[in-house]
Amino acid sequence: MASPAKEVAEELPNLVRVYTDGSVERLFGSPYVPPSPNPDPETGVSSKDIIISENPKISARLYLPKLQKQDQKLPILIHFHGGGFCIGSAFSSGEDRFISLLVSQAPVVAVSVEYRLAPEDLLPAAYEDCWTALNWVASHSKAQNEPHRDAWLLDYVDFDRIYIGGDSAGGNIAHNMAMRAGFENLEANAKILGAYLGHGYFWGSKPIGSESIVDHDKALSSLVWNFVYPSAPGGLDNPMINPEGPGAPSLAKLGCSRLLVCLAEKDFLRDRGARYHDLVKESGWSGELELYEVKGEGHCFYMFDTESTNAKNMIKRLTSFLK
C-alpha cells in the first residue's frame, strides 16, 4: 500500500518546501563535491573540510593556493555563500568552483563558511555562526600553540590582510559582520582590512527604484526574509536587511578599511545595492569605497557560469580587490 502524500505546511516557491511532519525539502542548489586534498590539476588549489564548532555545528572548507615559496604569507578571505539563508552550501559544486578560481588567481587562503540554514535554524543563527567563524580565524593571529588551530592558517596567512565577502545573502552577512566588527573587538584584536558584497541581499518595507513595478509584499525578497527571520524586530525594516531602517546604526561604523559593492544591471536587487553604496558614501565612513557594475547580467550570474567573459572579468575584479 502506497504511503499517503506528504502535506506541505509552508513553501518558498522554487526554493524550499516544509512539510507538516517537520521535514524540509530544498528544491534548488548545486550538488555536493568533496574537497581536493591534492592540488587541483587546473588551478593548483588544495582544499580540506574542518570543524569550527561542535555546538552549534559550524564547519568550513579551507582553500590553499599553489605557493610560490614555502614561507609565503597571503591574505585570507572568509567567504559566506548565498542562497537566501535557506539554501546553498560551502560544499556545493558551484561554490567550490568559484572559490577555487578566486583563490588561485588572487592568490589568497580562503575559509568558506558552512553556516546553519533556515527553517531548521532561523536567523539570527547564520549571523552568529559567521561571527564565530570570523573570530576563529582571527584567533590564529596570536594563538600559535592552542588546540583546534589549523596549520594552513598558522603557516600561510598574513593577519594584517583579513578580507570578508559573500554573494547575495552572503553579501548581506559580510555587511553585518563588518558592522558588528565596528562595535565589537574580534579575537586577538584583529582587524578586517576589506569587505566585498556581491549583489548583497538588502530590502525594506517600501519599494525603491524599479521595485515599484512588482507587488512588493509578494516579491521573493520579502517572502524570503519573512520565512528565514519571522521574529525579526521591525520586519522588513530590521537593520540587518534594511541598513536605513528605523534605529539602524550609522554606516560610518563599518569595521573595515576598504569596501567593494558589486552590482548587476538586470539584478532584482540592483537598486538596493546602489542605494547601499550611496548610504555608505553619505555616512562619513572613512574607508575606501568602490563600486563595480556589470551590464546585461542578472543576480549572481558569475556563480552559475564561471566561464563567461563577464564572469571572468568579475573574478578578475575581485582578485584585484583582494590584492
Short mmCIF file of N, CA, C and O in Angstrom, two decimals, residues 50-144:
data_model
loop_
_atom_site.label_atom_id
_atom_site.label_comp_id
_atom_site.label_asym_id
_atom_site.label_seq_id
_atom_site.Cartn_x
_atom_site.Cartn_y
_atom_site.Cartn_z
N ILE A 50 36.94 21.37 7.62
CA ILE A 50 37.27 21.40 9.04
C ILE A 50 36.02 21.74 9.86
O ILE A 50 35.06 22.30 9.33
N ILE A 51 36.08 21.39 11.14
CA ILE A 51 35.01 21.74 12.09
C ILE A 51 35.48 22.95 12.90
O ILE A 51 36.56 22.93 13.48
N ILE A 52 34.68 24.00 12.92
CA ILE A 52 34.99 25.19 13.71
C ILE A 52 34.36 25.07 15.09
O ILE A 52 34.96 25.43 16.10
N SER A 53 33.15 24.54 15.14
CA SER A 53 32.43 24.42 16.41
C SER A 53 31.56 23.17 16.36
O SER A 53 30.95 22.87 15.33
N GLU A 54 31.50 22.44 17.48
CA GLU A 54 30.64 21.25 17.55
C GLU A 54 29.23 21.63 18.00
O GLU A 54 28.26 20.97 17.64
N ASN A 55 29.12 22.65 18.85
CA ASN A 55 27.82 23.06 19.38
C ASN A 55 27.73 24.57 19.47
O ASN A 55 28.28 25.16 20.39
N PRO A 56 27.10 25.23 18.50
CA PRO A 56 26.41 24.65 17.35
C PRO A 56 27.41 24.11 16.33
O PRO A 56 28.58 24.49 16.35
N LYS A 57 26.93 23.27 15.43
CA LYS A 57 27.79 22.66 14.42
C LYS A 57 28.09 23.68 13.32
O LYS A 57 27.20 24.08 12.58
N ILE A 58 29.33 24.14 13.28
CA ILE A 58 29.78 25.07 12.24
C ILE A 58 31.01 24.46 11.59
O ILE A 58 31.97 24.11 12.28
N SER A 59 30.98 24.32 10.29
CA SER A 59 32.13 23.77 9.57
C SER A 59 32.53 24.73 8.45
O SER A 59 31.89 25.77 8.24
N ALA A 60 33.58 24.40 7.75
CA ALA A 60 34.07 25.26 6.67
C ALA A 60 34.94 24.46 5.74
O ALA A 60 35.48 23.41 6.11
N ARG A 61 35.07 24.95 4.52
CA ARG A 61 36.06 24.41 3.57
C ARG A 61 37.19 25.41 3.46
O ARG A 61 36.95 26.59 3.18
N LEU A 62 38.40 24.94 3.69
CA LEU A 62 39.60 25.78 3.60
C LEU A 62 40.28 25.54 2.26
O LEU A 62 40.33 24.40 1.78
N TYR A 63 40.81 26.63 1.69
CA TYR A 63 41.46 26.57 0.38
C TYR A 63 42.86 27.16 0.47
O TYR A 63 43.05 28.23 1.07
N LEU A 64 43.80 26.47 -0.15
CA LEU A 64 45.20 26.92 -0.17
C LEU A 64 45.67 26.96 -1.62
O LEU A 64 45.64 25.94 -2.31
N PRO A 65 46.11 28.13 -2.12
CA PRO A 65 46.59 28.19 -3.50
C PRO A 65 47.98 27.58 -3.63
O PRO A 65 48.65 27.29 -2.64
N LYS A 66 48.41 27.41 -4.86
CA LYS A 66 49.78 26.96 -5.12
C LYS A 66 50.74 28.05 -4.63
O LYS A 66 50.59 29.23 -4.98
N LEU A 67 51.69 27.67 -3.82
CA LEU A 67 52.61 28.64 -3.21
C LEU A 67 53.85 28.84 -4.07
O LEU A 67 54.40 27.88 -4.61
N GLN A 68 54.28 30.10 -4.19
CA GLN A 68 55.50 30.40 -4.93
C GLN A 68 56.73 30.04 -4.11
O GLN A 68 57.75 29.63 -4.63
N LYS A 69 56.60 30.18 -2.77
CA LYS A 69 57.68 29.78 -1.85
C LYS A 69 57.03 29.33 -0.55
O LYS A 69 55.97 29.81 -0.17
N GLN A 70 57.67 28.42 0.16
CA GLN A 70 57.06 27.79 1.32
C GLN A 70 56.74 28.75 2.47
O GLN A 70 55.81 28.52 3.21
N ASP A 71 57.52 29.82 2.61
CA ASP A 71 57.27 30.74 3.72
C ASP A 71 56.41 31.93 3.30
O ASP A 71 56.36 32.95 3.97
N GLN A 72 55.72 31.78 2.16
CA GLN A 72 54.88 32.86 1.64
C GLN A 72 53.69 33.14 2.58
O GLN A 72 53.03 32.22 3.05
N LYS A 73 53.44 34.42 2.87
CA LYS A 73 52.28 34.82 3.68
C LYS A 73 51.26 35.51 2.78
O LYS A 73 51.61 36.45 2.06
N LEU A 74 50.02 35.06 2.84
CA LEU A 74 48.98 35.52 1.92
C LEU A 74 47.82 36.17 2.68
O LEU A 74 47.60 35.88 3.86
N PRO A 75 47.04 37.01 1.99
CA PRO A 75 45.79 37.50 2.59
C PRO A 75 44.85 36.31 2.85
O PRO A 75 45.01 35.24 2.25
N ILE A 76 43.87 36.52 3.72
CA ILE A 76 42.87 35.49 3.95
C ILE A 76 41.48 36.06 3.68
O ILE A 76 41.19 37.21 4.04
N LEU A 77 40.65 35.26 3.01
CA LEU A 77 39.26 35.63 2.72
C LEU A 77 38.33 34.70 3.49
O LEU A 77 38.42 33.48 3.34
N ILE A 78 37.47 35.27 4.31
CA ILE A 78 36.39 34.49 4.93
C ILE A 78 35.15 34.75 4.09
O ILE A 78 34.68 35.88 3.99
N HIS A 79 34.67 33.68 3.46
CA HIS A 79 33.60 33.82 2.46
C HIS A 79 32.30 33.21 2.98
O HIS A 79 32.29 32.16 3.61
N PHE A 80 31.18 33.90 2.67
CA PHE A 80 29.85 33.47 3.08
C PHE A 80 29.01 33.20 1.83
O PHE A 80 28.80 34.12 1.03
N HIS A 81 28.53 31.98 1.68
CA HIS A 81 27.77 31.64 0.47
C HIS A 81 26.39 32.28 0.47
O HIS A 81 25.87 32.70 1.51
N GLY A 82 25.78 32.33 -0.72
CA GLY A 82 24.44 32.87 -0.87
C GLY A 82 23.39 31.78 -0.76
O GLY A 82 23.68 30.63 -0.46
N GLY A 83 22.13 32.18 -1.03
CA GLY A 83 21.03 31.22 -1.00
C GLY A 83 19.90 31.63 -0.08
O GLY A 83 19.15 30.78 0.40
N GLY A 84 19.75 32.93 0.16
CA GLY A 84 18.63 33.42 0.94
C GLY A 84 18.55 32.87 2.35
O GLY A 84 17.46 32.78 2.92
N PHE A 85 19.69 32.49 2.92
CA PHE A 85 19.77 31.95 4.28
C PHE A 85 19.05 30.62 4.44
O PHE A 85 18.91 30.11 5.55
N CYS A 86 18.58 30.03 3.33
CA CYS A 86 17.80 28.79 3.46
C CYS A 86 18.23 27.69 2.50
O CYS A 86 17.81 26.54 2.66
N ILE A 87 19.04 28.02 1.50
CA ILE A 87 19.60 27.00 0.60
C ILE A 87 21.08 27.32 0.40
O ILE A 87 21.58 28.32 0.89
N GLY A 88 21.77 26.47 -0.35
CA GLY A 88 23.17 26.71 -0.64
C GLY A 88 24.09 26.06 0.38
O GLY A 88 23.67 25.69 1.47
N SER A 89 25.35 25.91 -0.01
CA SER A 89 26.32 25.25 0.85
C SER A 89 27.73 25.62 0.43
O SER A 89 28.01 25.79 -0.77
N ALA A 90 28.62 25.72 1.40
CA ALA A 90 30.04 25.92 1.11
C ALA A 90 30.61 24.71 0.39
O ALA A 90 31.68 24.79 -0.22
N PHE A 91 29.93 23.57 0.47
CA PHE A 91 30.43 22.32 -0.10
C PHE A 91 29.77 21.98 -1.44
O PHE A 91 29.90 20.87 -1.94
N SER A 92 29.06 22.94 -2.04
CA SER A 92 28.39 22.68 -3.32
C SER A 92 29.38 22.88 -4.48
O SER A 92 30.38 23.59 -4.36
N SER A 93 29.07 22.27 -5.62
CA SER A 93 29.98 22.31 -6.76
C SER A 93 30.16 23.73 -7.28
O SER A 93 31.28 24.15 -7.61
N GLY A 94 29.07 24.51 -7.34
CA GLY A 94 29.17 25.88 -7.84
C GLY A 94 30.03 26.76 -6.95
O GLY A 94 30.88 27.52 -7.42
N GLU A 95 29.82 26.63 -5.64
CA GLU A 95 30.58 27.42 -4.67
C GLU A 95 32.06 27.03 -4.71
O GLU A 95 32.95 27.88 -4.71
N ASP A 96 32.30 25.72 -4.76
CA ASP A 96 33.67 25.21 -4.75
C ASP A 96 34.44 25.68 -5.98
O ASP A 96 35.60 26.09 -5.89
N ARG A 97 33.78 25.66 -7.12
CA ARG A 97 34.42 26.08 -8.38
C ARG A 97 34.78 27.58 -8.31
O ARG A 97 35.89 27.98 -8.65
N PHE A 98 33.84 28.39 -7.86
CA PHE A 98 34.05 29.84 -7.80
C PHE A 98 35.19 30.19 -6.84
O PHE A 98 36.09 30.96 -7.17
N ILE A 99 35.16 29.62 -5.62
CA ILE A 99 36.18 29.94 -4.63
C ILE A 99 37.55 29.46 -5.10
O ILE A 99 38.56 30.14 -4.92
N SER A 100 37.61 28.30 -5.72
CA SER A 100 38.89 27.78 -6.23
C SER A 100 39.52 28.73 -7.25
O SER A 100 40.72 28.99 -7.21
N LEU A 101 38.69 29.26 -8.14
CA LEU A 101 39.19 30.21 -9.14
C LEU A 101 39.69 31.49 -8.47
O LEU A 101 40.76 32.01 -8.81
N LEU A 102 38.92 31.98 -7.52
CA LEU A 102 39.29 33.21 -6.81
C LEU A 102 40.60 33.02 -6.05
O LEU A 102 41.50 33.86 -6.11
N VAL A 103 40.72 31.90 -5.36
CA VAL A 103 41.91 31.59 -4.55
C VAL A 103 43.15 31.46 -5.43
O VAL A 103 44.23 31.96 -5.09
N SER A 104 42.99 30.81 -6.59
CA SER A 104 44.15 30.59 -7.46
C SER A 104 44.62 31.88 -8.13
O SER A 104 45.82 32.09 -8.32
N GLN A 105 43.67 32.77 -8.45
CA GLN A 105 44.04 33.98 -9.18
C GLN A 105 44.49 35.12 -8.27
O GLN A 105 45.28 35.98 -8.67
N ALA A 106 44.01 35.15 -7.01
CA ALA A 106 44.31 36.32 -6.16
C ALA A 106 45.79 36.48 -5.79
O ALA A 106 46.33 37.56 -5.99
N PRO A 107 46.54 35.53 -5.29
CA PRO A 107 46.11 34.34 -4.57
C PRO A 107 45.86 34.67 -3.10
O PRO A 107 46.50 35.55 -2.54
N VAL A 108 44.93 33.93 -2.50
CA VAL A 108 44.61 34.09 -1.07
C VAL A 108 44.35 32.71 -0.47
O VAL A 108 44.08 31.75 -1.19
N VAL A 109 44.43 32.64 0.84
CA VAL A 109 43.88 31.50 1.57
C VAL A 109 42.41 31.83 1.80
O VAL A 109 42.08 32.99 2.06
N ALA A 110 41.53 30.85 1.69
CA ALA A 110 40.10 31.13 1.89
C ALA A 110 39.48 30.16 2.89
O ALA A 110 39.86 28.99 2.96
N VAL A 111 38.52 30.69 3.64
CA VAL A 111 37.70 29.89 4.56
C VAL A 111 36.25 30.12 4.12
O VAL A 111 35.73 31.22 4.26
N SER A 112 35.63 29.10 3.55
CA SER A 112 34.25 29.20 3.08
C SER A 112 33.34 28.57 4.13
O SER A 112 33.41 27.37 4.39
N VAL A 113 32.51 29.40 4.75
CA VAL A 113 31.80 29.00 5.98
C VAL A 113 30.50 28.26 5.68
O VAL A 113 29.68 28.72 4.88
N GLU A 114 30.32 27.12 6.34
CA GLU A 114 29.07 26.35 6.26
C GLU A 114 28.25 26.69 7.50
O GLU A 114 28.41 26.11 8.56
N TYR A 115 27.37 27.69 7.37
CA TYR A 115 26.57 28.14 8.50
C TYR A 115 25.21 27.43 8.49
O TYR A 115 24.80 26.85 7.49
N ARG A 116 24.52 27.50 9.61
CA ARG A 116 23.20 26.86 9.72
C ARG A 116 22.16 27.60 8.86
O ARG A 116 22.22 28.82 8.72
N LEU A 117 21.22 26.82 8.33
CA LEU A 117 20.20 27.37 7.44
C LEU A 117 18.81 27.34 8.06
O LEU A 117 18.50 26.49 8.90
N ALA A 118 17.97 28.29 7.64
CA ALA A 118 16.55 28.27 7.96
C ALA A 118 15.87 27.29 6.98
O ALA A 118 16.38 27.06 5.88
N PRO A 119 14.73 26.70 7.35
CA PRO A 119 13.92 26.98 8.54
C PRO A 119 14.32 26.17 9.77
O PRO A 119 13.80 26.42 10.85
N GLU A 120 15.23 25.18 9.61
CA GLU A 120 15.63 24.40 10.79
C GLU A 120 16.25 25.30 11.85
O GLU A 120 16.03 25.11 13.06
N ASP A 121 17.06 26.26 11.40
CA ASP A 121 17.70 27.22 12.31
C ASP A 121 17.45 28.62 11.77
O ASP A 121 18.13 29.06 10.83
N LEU A 122 16.47 29.30 12.32
CA LEU A 122 16.08 30.62 11.84
C LEU A 122 17.14 31.66 12.18
O LEU A 122 17.93 31.49 13.12
N LEU A 123 17.16 32.75 11.42
CA LEU A 123 18.02 33.87 11.79
C LEU A 123 17.64 34.34 13.19
O LEU A 123 16.48 34.26 13.57
N PRO A 124 18.61 34.78 14.00
CA PRO A 124 19.97 35.17 13.61
C PRO A 124 21.02 34.07 13.68
O PRO A 124 22.21 34.37 13.77
N ALA A 125 20.65 32.77 13.63
CA ALA A 125 21.62 31.67 13.75
C ALA A 125 22.78 31.82 12.76
O ALA A 125 23.95 31.68 13.14
N ALA A 126 22.47 32.10 11.48
CA ALA A 126 23.53 32.21 10.47
C ALA A 126 24.50 33.34 10.80
O ALA A 126 25.72 33.20 10.63
N TYR A 127 23.98 34.47 11.27
CA TYR A 127 24.85 35.59 11.65
C TYR A 127 25.78 35.19 12.80
O TYR A 127 26.98 35.50 12.78
N GLU A 128 25.24 34.49 13.78
CA GLU A 128 26.05 34.08 14.93
C GLU A 128 27.14 33.09 14.50
O GLU A 128 28.28 33.16 14.95
N ASP A 129 26.77 32.15 13.61
CA ASP A 129 27.74 31.18 13.12
C ASP A 129 28.89 31.87 12.38
O ASP A 129 30.07 31.50 12.55
N CYS A 130 28.56 32.84 11.56
CA CYS A 130 29.58 33.52 10.75
C CYS A 130 30.48 34.39 11.64
O CYS A 130 31.68 34.51 11.38
N TRP A 131 29.91 34.98 12.67
CA TRP A 131 30.71 35.75 13.63
C TRP A 131 31.67 34.82 14.38
O TRP A 131 32.84 35.14 14.59
N THR A 132 31.18 33.63 14.76
CA THR A 132 32.03 32.63 15.41
C THR A 132 33.17 32.21 14.48
O THR A 132 34.33 32.11 14.91
N ALA A 133 32.85 31.98 13.20
CA ALA A 133 33.87 31.58 12.23
C ALA A 133 34.91 32.68 12.03
O ALA A 133 36.11 32.41 11.95
N LEU A 134 34.44 33.92 11.96
CA LEU A 134 35.35 35.05 11.79
C LEU A 134 36.30 35.16 12.98
O LEU A 134 37.50 35.37 12.82
N ASN A 135 35.78 34.97 14.18
CA ASN A 135 36.61 35.01 15.38
C ASN A 135 37.57 33.83 15.45
O ASN A 135 38.70 33.96 15.93
N TRP A 136 37.12 32.68 14.98
CA TRP A 136 38.01 31.50 14.93
C TRP A 136 39.21 31.79 14.04
O TRP A 136 40.36 31.50 14.41
N VAL A 137 38.97 32.39 12.89
CA VAL A 137 40.08 32.77 12.00
C VAL A 137 40.97 33.80 12.69
O VAL A 137 42.20 33.64 12.73
N ALA A 138 40.38 34.84 13.26
CA ALA A 138 41.15 35.91 13.89
C ALA A 138 42.02 35.39 15.03
O ALA A 138 43.14 35.88 15.25
N SER A 139 41.52 34.37 15.75
CA SER A 139 42.26 33.85 16.90
C SER A 139 43.61 33.25 16.50
O SER A 139 44.52 33.16 17.33
N HIS A 140 43.76 32.85 15.24
CA HIS A 140 45.02 32.27 14.77
C HIS A 140 46.16 33.29 14.75
O HIS A 140 47.33 32.92 14.69
N SER A 141 45.81 34.57 14.75
CA SER A 141 46.87 35.59 14.64
C SER A 141 47.75 35.64 15.88
O SER A 141 48.87 36.14 15.83
N LYS A 142 47.25 35.14 17.00
CA LYS A 142 48.05 35.17 18.24
C LYS A 142 48.22 33.79 18.87
O LYS A 142 49.14 33.57 19.62
N ALA A 143 47.32 32.86 18.57
CA ALA A 143 47.28 31.59 19.31
C ALA A 143 48.06 30.50 18.59
O ALA A 143 47.49 29.63 17.95
N GLN A 144 49.37 30.54 18.69
CA GLN A 144 50.20 29.59 17.96
C GLN A 144 50.05 28.15 18.45
O GLN A 144 50.07 27.22 17.67
#
